[in-house]
Structure formats: structure tokens, C-alpha cells
Amino acid sequence: LARARTCSMNVPFISVIIPTYNRKESLLRTLHSLSRQTYPAERFEVIVVDDGGKDDTATVAQHHFPFKLHYLHQTNQGATFARNLGATLSQGQYLVFVDDDIELEAPTIQALVDELTSRQQTIVLGTLRLPAELKNDSLFARLGHQHDSAQHAAESVPFQDCMTGLLAVTKQDFRDLGMFQDPTSGWPNWDDVDFGYRASRAGFSFWRSSAAVAQHWDYSVADLQTSTQRWYRASRSAPRLFLRHPDLQGQIPMFRDKDPIEWRRDPPTLVLRKLARQVVSSWPALRSMEKIVEVLEPRGPSPPLMKRLYRWISSAHIYHGYRHGLREIRNQSTTN
């Protein structure tokens, strides 16, 4: 017994940090998945930071879990502040950030820790998959996540893939990097890409663990309309990210052909791409594509055709959101 206790104490202590907002049932699913981890329950704590929610999320603290659960309630300040608050109060040597719509498979925490302990200056990301239940709900979700079940080797990924849904980092590195920051003062605020960019500039690498797998109950990608609304909002705030980090301009692929044409600076190939993007993303073209999808979906259309239409429609909404954000910045500059 004494030997087992000594071995357990040699296992790193982990702090799992979960920001949440009015998602009690989803949060409970996340917490129950943490209770099934192969990582010793006595060697990790879970810190739930309720970001000003108005439901009965606080009752999760009354549930019994094998790990120590801390529940905190803050005034509504956003997930970025919630994550930082949890990190500040944490006791762990390593931090694992988990969103409240993530259901972790049993080996996930152990896999994240294994990667962190075997690499220096590394941020480890989990592998997120859309649950079959959500994929089966719509053709859009099914075609967009066809390869979720495929097994891939662990791999190095670019900083642009940094996502806070399932991310692990040492506590010291997190502090040294300045923690998460809000680069856009809005939602979505691109705090994950901002963190990834700053970490990359500081010499950090990014590693996606194929053994750290979780189901992402992301209802925003379950249908085309909800997904495009989210992309519009995210794209609208993106210009503020580039305003803060000008060197990021052109490094996020989805925005490379969304900027206005710079006739004296853009190479001919980029000019052509931007012209094509303007045509395909025009409101008449977009509304026509949406009508075609509306007609075809119930009729069992060709998957390649639908995937192409979905991609063009999504890109058009990204284009309009991004241009909206650029106009807001320009108008604000003119006013000031």
C-alpha cells in the first residue's frame, strides 16, 4: 500500500479547467467523462468556472466525482477570462483546458500528459470528433466530418490549429506566454489563435495527440445555417485580430482571398483568386446556391456536388463577415 501511494505521488498533478455558460447538462457529460479517465483521479483536480450563467449549473458541485471538483462563479466576462481565472487558482503542474461540450475518451488525460512530459516547449492538442448522433442529423454534418473516425498518427501541426477545446500546456509555460488574451474584445475572439501565434513566436511547437480523443458535441456544425452564422461572426471579428498582429495577415488560409485587391502589391494569381471570390460570394450568387441546396438536399444529391456547394456557401459567409469587420474598423478610424 505504501509503495502504491509513493508511485501515485510521482504522477504529475493536473488541473483541468472548464469554462461554462448555461450548459449544465452538457457540462455534466464532460465531468462524467472525466470520472472515467485512466489517469489516477487523486492526481487531478477539475476547476469549473461559471461565466455568469443564470441556470442551475452550480448544482454540479453537489454531484459526487472521484476527483476533486472546484466550482467558481464569476460575472459574465467571457471564456478567456474564465480560463485564466481557473489557471490562476490551479494547483497542477500541467494545465488541461477543456470546453463544456467535450466528452473525453478514457485515455485522453493520460495521453496529453505523456506528450507534455516527453517534449519541451510544446503545446499539446487533442483530437476532436463529431459524435455519430450529430453527424446523422444532417447531410451537411455528415459530409463535413466523413473522416472523423479515421485513425491518424500523432503529428506536428501549425499554430493556426491551436484550439482551446482540448489543449494541454505546462503551468509555467502558460504563465510565461502571458496566458490567454482577448485580441478582439468580442465573440468569437480568436484567443486560441492569438495564443498559438504568440507561442509560435516564442519558439513553441504544437503536437496533436491521436490518443487524446474526445467527442465534440458542437451543435453549431450540425446544419448549414447555424454553421454559416457562426462563421460570419468569427470572420467579422478577425480583422481586429490582424490589427493586433499585422504579421498574421495572410497566415490564416481562410482569409487569404477575402481582402480587397491591392493592384500594385498582389501577384496576378492572387488578384484572380480575389476576383473569383468576389463573384462567387456576391449576394445573388450566394442566395442562388442556398436555394439550390434547399432543393437538392431532400433528394439524395451527389455528395461531391453538395460538398462543393457547402464549401462555397460557407466561404461566401466568411467573405461577407470579414468585409463587415473591415468596414467597422475603417468607420471607427474615420470617426476617431
Coordinates of C-alpha atoms in Angstrom, one line a residue:
L1 CA 0.0 0.0 0.0
A2 CA 2.8 2.4 0.9
R3 CA 4.6 1.6 -2.4
A4 CA 1.4 2.3 -4.4
R5 CA 0.9 5.6 -2.6
T6 CA 4.6 6.5 -3.4
C7 CA 4.1 5.6 -7.1
S8 CA 0.9 7.7 -7.2
M9 CA 2.7 10.7 -5.7
N10 CA 5.3 10.5 -8.5
V11 CA 2.5 11.0 -11.1
P12 CA 2.2 14.7 -12.1
F13 CA -0.7 16.6 -10.6
I14 CA -3.0 18.0 -13.3
S15 CA -5.5 20.9 -13.3
V16 CA -8.4 20.5 -15.7
I17 CA -10.1 23.9 -16.4
I18 CA -13.6 24.2 -17.9
P19 CA -15.3 27.5 -18.6
T20 CA -19.1 27.2 -18.9
Y21 CA -22.1 29.3 -19.5
N22 CA -25.7 28.0 -19.1
R23 CA -24.9 24.4 -20.2
K24 CA -25.4 22.3 -17.1
E25 CA -26.3 19.1 -18.9
S26 CA -23.5 19.4 -21.4
L27 CA -21.1 20.2 -18.6
L28 CA -22.2 17.1 -16.6
R29 CA -21.5 14.9 -19.7
T30 CA -18.0 16.4 -19.7
L31 CA -17.5 15.8 -16.0
H32 CA -18.7 12.2 -16.1
S33 CA -16.3 11.5 -18.9
L34 CA -13.5 12.9 -16.7
S35 CA -14.6 10.5 -14.0
R36 CA -13.9 7.6 -16.4
Q37 CA -10.3 8.6 -17.1
T38 CA -7.5 6.1 -16.7
Y39 CA -5.4 8.8 -15.2
P40 CA -5.4 8.5 -11.3
A41 CA -8.4 10.5 -10.0
E42 CA -6.4 11.6 -6.9
R43 CA -3.8 13.2 -9.2
F44 CA -6.0 15.7 -10.9
E45 CA -8.4 18.5 -10.0
V46 CA -11.2 19.9 -12.1
I47 CA -11.9 23.7 -11.9
V48 CA -15.3 24.7 -13.4
V49 CA -15.6 28.5 -13.9
D50 CA -19.2 29.6 -14.5
D51 CA -19.1 32.7 -16.6
G52 CA -22.1 34.5 -15.2
G53 CA -24.6 31.8 -16.1
K54 CA -28.2 32.0 -14.9
D55 CA -29.2 28.3 -14.9
D56 CA -28.6 25.9 -12.0
T57 CA -25.1 25.0 -13.1
A58 CA -23.9 25.5 -9.5
T59 CA -25.6 22.2 -8.6
V60 CA -22.9 20.2 -10.3
A61 CA -20.8 20.8 -7.2
Q62 CA -23.3 18.6 -5.3
H63 CA -22.5 15.6 -7.5
H64 CA -20.0 13.0 -6.4
F65 CA -17.0 12.6 -8.6
P66 CA -13.8 10.6 -8.0
F67 CA -11.7 13.7 -8.5
K68 CA -11.7 17.0 -6.5
L69 CA -14.1 19.5 -8.1
H70 CA -13.9 23.3 -7.6
Y71 CA -16.9 25.4 -8.8
L72 CA -16.4 29.1 -9.2
H73 CA -18.9 31.7 -10.4
Q74 CA -17.8 35.0 -12.0
T75 CA -19.7 37.9 -13.5
N76 CA -20.0 37.5 -17.3
Q77 CA -16.6 38.4 -18.7
G78 CA -16.1 35.7 -21.4
A79 CA -14.4 32.3 -21.6
T80 CA -11.0 33.8 -22.0
F81 CA -11.2 35.4 -18.5
A82 CA -12.8 32.3 -17.1
R83 CA -9.9 30.1 -18.3
N84 CA -7.3 32.5 -16.9
L85 CA -9.1 32.6 -13.6
G86 CA -9.1 28.8 -13.4
A87 CA -5.4 28.7 -14.3
T88 CA -4.5 31.3 -11.7
L89 CA -6.2 29.3 -8.9
S90 CA -5.0 25.9 -10.1
Q91 CA -2.6 23.7 -8.2
G92 CA -1.4 21.5 -11.1
Q93 CA 1.9 21.3 -12.7
Y94 CA 0.2 20.9 -16.0
L95 CA -3.0 22.6 -17.2
V96 CA -5.6 20.9 -19.4
F97 CA -8.2 23.2 -20.9
V98 CA -11.5 21.6 -21.8
D99 CA -14.7 23.1 -23.2
D100 CA -18.0 22.2 -21.7
D101 CA -19.2 20.4 -24.8
I102 CA -16.4 17.9 -24.9
E103 CA -16.7 14.3 -23.9
L104 CA -13.3 12.8 -23.3
E105 CA -12.4 9.2 -24.0
A106 CA -10.9 7.3 -21.1
P107 CA -7.1 7.5 -22.0
T108 CA -7.3 11.2 -23.0
I109 CA -5.8 12.9 -20.0
Q110 CA -3.0 10.3 -19.7
A111 CA -2.2 10.8 -23.4
L112 CA -2.0 14.5 -23.1
V113 CA 0.3 14.2 -20.1
D114 CA 2.5 11.7 -21.8
E115 CA 3.1 14.1 -24.7
L116 CA 3.8 17.0 -22.4
T117 CA 6.3 15.1 -20.3
S118 CA 8.2 13.8 -23.4
R119 CA 8.6 17.2 -25.1
Q120 CA 9.8 20.6 -24.2
Q121 CA 8.3 23.9 -25.3
T122 CA 5.3 22.1 -26.7
I123 CA 1.6 22.7 -26.6
V124 CA -0.5 19.5 -27.0
L125 CA -3.9 19.4 -28.7
G126 CA -6.4 16.6 -28.5
T127 CA -8.2 15.0 -31.4
L128 CA -11.8 16.2 -31.6
R129 CA -14.5 14.2 -33.4
L130 CA -18.2 15.0 -34.1
P131 CA -20.4 12.3 -32.4
A132 CA -22.3 10.0 -34.7
E133 CA -25.6 11.3 -33.4
L134 CA -24.9 14.8 -34.7
K135 CA -23.4 13.5 -38.0
N136 CA -26.5 11.5 -38.7
D137 CA -28.8 14.5 -38.1
S138 CA -27.9 16.3 -41.4
L139 CA -26.2 15.7 -44.7
F140 CA -24.1 18.8 -44.0
A141 CA -22.7 17.4 -40.8
R142 CA -22.2 14.0 -42.4
L143 CA -20.2 15.3 -45.4
G144 CA -18.2 17.7 -43.3
H145 CA -16.9 15.1 -40.9
Q146 CA -16.6 12.0 -43.1
H147 CA -13.1 11.2 -41.9
D148 CA -13.6 11.8 -38.2
S149 CA -13.4 8.0 -37.4
A150 CA -10.1 7.5 -39.3
Q151 CA -7.1 6.8 -37.2
H152 CA -4.1 9.1 -37.7
A153 CA -0.7 9.0 -36.3
A154 CA 0.2 11.8 -33.8
E155 CA 1.5 14.7 -35.7
S156 CA 3.1 18.1 -35.6
V157 CA 0.6 20.8 -36.5
P158 CA 0.9 24.6 -37.3
F159 CA 0.0 27.2 -34.7
Q160 CA -3.2 28.0 -36.7
D161 CA -4.6 24.7 -35.4
C162 CA -4.4 25.8 -31.8
M163 CA -7.8 25.4 -30.2
T164 CA -8.8 25.7 -26.6
G165 CA -11.4 23.0 -26.8
L166 CA -8.9 20.4 -25.7
L167 CA -5.4 21.8 -25.0
A168 CA -2.6 21.0 -22.6
V169 CA 0.4 23.1 -21.5
T170 CA 2.6 23.3 -18.5
K171 CA 1.5 25.9 -16.0
Q172 CA 4.9 27.6 -16.1
D173 CA 4.8 27.9 -19.9
F174 CA 1.2 29.2 -19.8
R175 CA 2.3 32.0 -17.4
D176 CA 5.4 32.8 -19.3
L177 CA 3.4 33.2 -22.5
G178 CA 1.1 35.7 -20.9
M179 CA -1.9 33.3 -20.6
F180 CA -4.9 33.7 -22.9
Q181 CA -5.7 37.2 -24.2
D182 CA -8.7 38.7 -25.8
P183 CA -7.4 40.3 -29.1
T184 CA -10.8 41.4 -30.5
S185 CA -13.0 42.3 -27.5
G186 CA -15.8 40.3 -28.8
W187 CA -17.1 36.8 -29.6
P188 CA -15.6 34.8 -31.1
N189 CA -12.5 36.5 -30.0
W190 CA -9.8 34.3 -31.6
D191 CA -8.0 33.9 -28.3
D192 CA -6.8 30.4 -29.3
V193 CA -5.1 31.6 -32.5
D194 CA -3.7 34.6 -30.6
F195 CA -2.2 32.3 -28.0
G196 CA -0.9 29.9 -30.7
Y197 CA 0.7 32.8 -32.6
R198 CA 2.4 34.2 -29.5
A199 CA 3.6 30.7 -28.5
S200 CA 4.9 30.0 -32.0
R201 CA 6.9 33.3 -32.0
A202 CA 8.4 32.2 -28.6
G203 CA 9.7 29.0 -30.2
F204 CA 6.9 26.6 -29.1
S205 CA 5.8 23.7 -31.3
F206 CA 2.3 22.2 -31.5
W207 CA 1.5 18.5 -31.3
R208 CA -1.8 16.8 -31.9
S209 CA -2.1 13.5 -30.0
S210 CA -4.0 10.8 -31.8
A211 CA -4.5 9.0 -28.4
A212 CA -6.2 12.0 -26.7
V213 CA -9.6 11.7 -28.4
A214 CA -12.8 13.4 -27.4
Q215 CA -16.3 13.7 -28.9
H216 CA -17.2 17.4 -29.6
W217 CA -20.9 18.0 -29.1
D218 CA -20.7 21.1 -31.3
Y219 CA -24.3 21.8 -32.5
S220 CA -23.1 24.8 -34.5
V221 CA -21.8 22.5 -37.2
A222 CA -24.8 20.2 -37.2
D223 CA -26.5 22.2 -40.0
L224 CA -25.5 24.7 -42.7
Q225 CA -27.5 27.7 -41.5
T226 CA -26.1 27.5 -37.9
S227 CA -22.6 26.9 -39.1
T228 CA -22.6 29.8 -41.5
Q229 CA -24.0 32.2 -38.9
R230 CA -21.1 31.2 -36.6
W231 CA -18.5 31.6 -39.4
Y232 CA -19.9 35.1 -40.2
R233 CA -19.5 36.2 -36.6
A234 CA -16.0 34.8 -36.4
S235 CA -14.9 36.4 -39.6
R236 CA -16.4 39.7 -38.6
S237 CA -14.1 39.8 -35.6
A238 CA -11.0 38.6 -37.5
P239 CA -9.8 42.0 -38.8
R240 CA -9.3 43.1 -35.2
L241 CA -7.0 40.1 -34.7
F242 CA -5.0 41.2 -37.7
L243 CA -5.0 44.8 -36.3
R244 CA -3.3 43.5 -33.2
H245 CA -0.9 41.1 -35.1
P246 CA -0.3 42.6 -38.5
D247 CA 2.2 39.7 -39.3
L248 CA -0.7 37.3 -39.0
Q249 CA -2.3 38.7 -42.2
G250 CA -2.1 36.1 -44.9
Q251 CA -1.2 33.3 -42.4
I252 CA -4.7 32.1 -41.9
P253 CA -5.7 30.3 -45.1
M254 CA -9.5 31.0 -45.0
F255 CA -8.9 34.8 -45.3
R256 CA -6.2 34.9 -47.9
D257 CA -8.5 35.8 -50.8
K258 CA -11.0 37.8 -48.8
D259 CA -9.1 41.1 -48.6
P260 CA -9.7 43.9 -51.1
I261 CA -7.5 43.7 -54.2
E262 CA -4.2 45.6 -53.9
W263 CA -3.4 46.1 -57.5
R264 CA 0.2 47.2 -57.0
R265 CA 1.1 44.6 -54.4
D266 CA -0.9 41.4 -55.1
P267 CA 0.6 38.9 -57.5
P268 CA -1.6 38.1 -60.6
T269 CA -2.6 34.7 -59.2
L270 CA -3.9 36.3 -56.0
V271 CA -5.7 39.0 -58.0
L272 CA -7.5 36.4 -59.9
R273 CA -8.4 34.5 -56.8
K274 CA -9.8 37.6 -55.2
L275 CA -11.8 38.4 -58.3
A276 CA -13.3 34.9 -58.4
R277 CA -14.1 35.1 -54.7
Q278 CA -16.0 38.4 -55.1
V279 CA -18.1 36.8 -57.9
V280 CA -18.8 33.6 -56.1
S281 CA -19.6 35.4 -52.9
S282 CA -21.8 38.1 -54.3
W283 CA -25.3 38.1 -52.7
P284 CA -27.1 36.9 -55.9
A285 CA -24.7 34.0 -56.3
L286 CA -24.9 33.1 -52.6
R287 CA -28.7 33.2 -52.5
S288 CA -28.8 31.1 -55.6
M289 CA -26.5 28.5 -54.2
E290 CA -28.6 28.3 -50.9
K291 CA -31.7 27.8 -53.0
I292 CA -30.1 25.0 -54.9
V293 CA -29.0 23.3 -51.7
E294 CA -32.6 23.7 -50.3
V295 CA -34.0 21.9 -53.4
L296 CA -31.3 19.2 -53.6
E297 CA -30.9 18.1 -50.0
P298 CA -34.2 16.1 -49.7
R299 CA -33.5 14.3 -53.0
G300 CA -30.3 12.5 -52.1
P301 CA -27.9 14.5 -54.2
S302 CA -24.4 13.7 -55.3
P303 CA -22.0 14.0 -52.2
P304 CA -19.2 15.7 -54.2
L305 CA -21.6 18.3 -55.6
M306 CA -23.0 19.0 -52.2
K307 CA -19.6 19.3 -50.5
R308 CA -18.6 21.8 -53.1
L309 CA -21.8 23.8 -52.7
Y310 CA -21.4 23.7 -48.9
R311 CA -17.8 24.9 -49.1
W312 CA -18.7 27.8 -51.5
I313 CA -21.6 28.9 -49.3
S314 CA -19.5 28.8 -46.1
S315 CA -16.7 30.7 -47.8
A316 CA -19.2 33.4 -49.0
H317 CA -20.5 34.0 -45.5
I318 CA -16.9 34.2 -44.3
Y319 CA -16.2 36.7 -47.0
H320 CA -19.2 38.9 -46.0
G321 CA -18.4 38.7 -42.3
Y322 CA -14.8 39.6 -42.9
R323 CA -15.7 42.6 -45.1
H324 CA -18.2 43.7 -42.5
G325 CA -15.4 43.7 -39.9
L326 CA -13.1 45.7 -42.2
R327 CA -15.8 48.3 -42.7
E328 CA -16.3 48.6 -39.0
I329 CA -12.6 49.3 -38.4
R330 CA -12.4 51.8 -41.3
N331 CA -15.5 53.6 -40.0
Q332 CA -14.1 53.7 -36.4
S333 CA -10.8 55.1 -37.7
T334 CA -12.6 57.8 -39.7
T335 CA -14.8 58.7 -36.6
N336 CA -11.7 59.0 -34.4

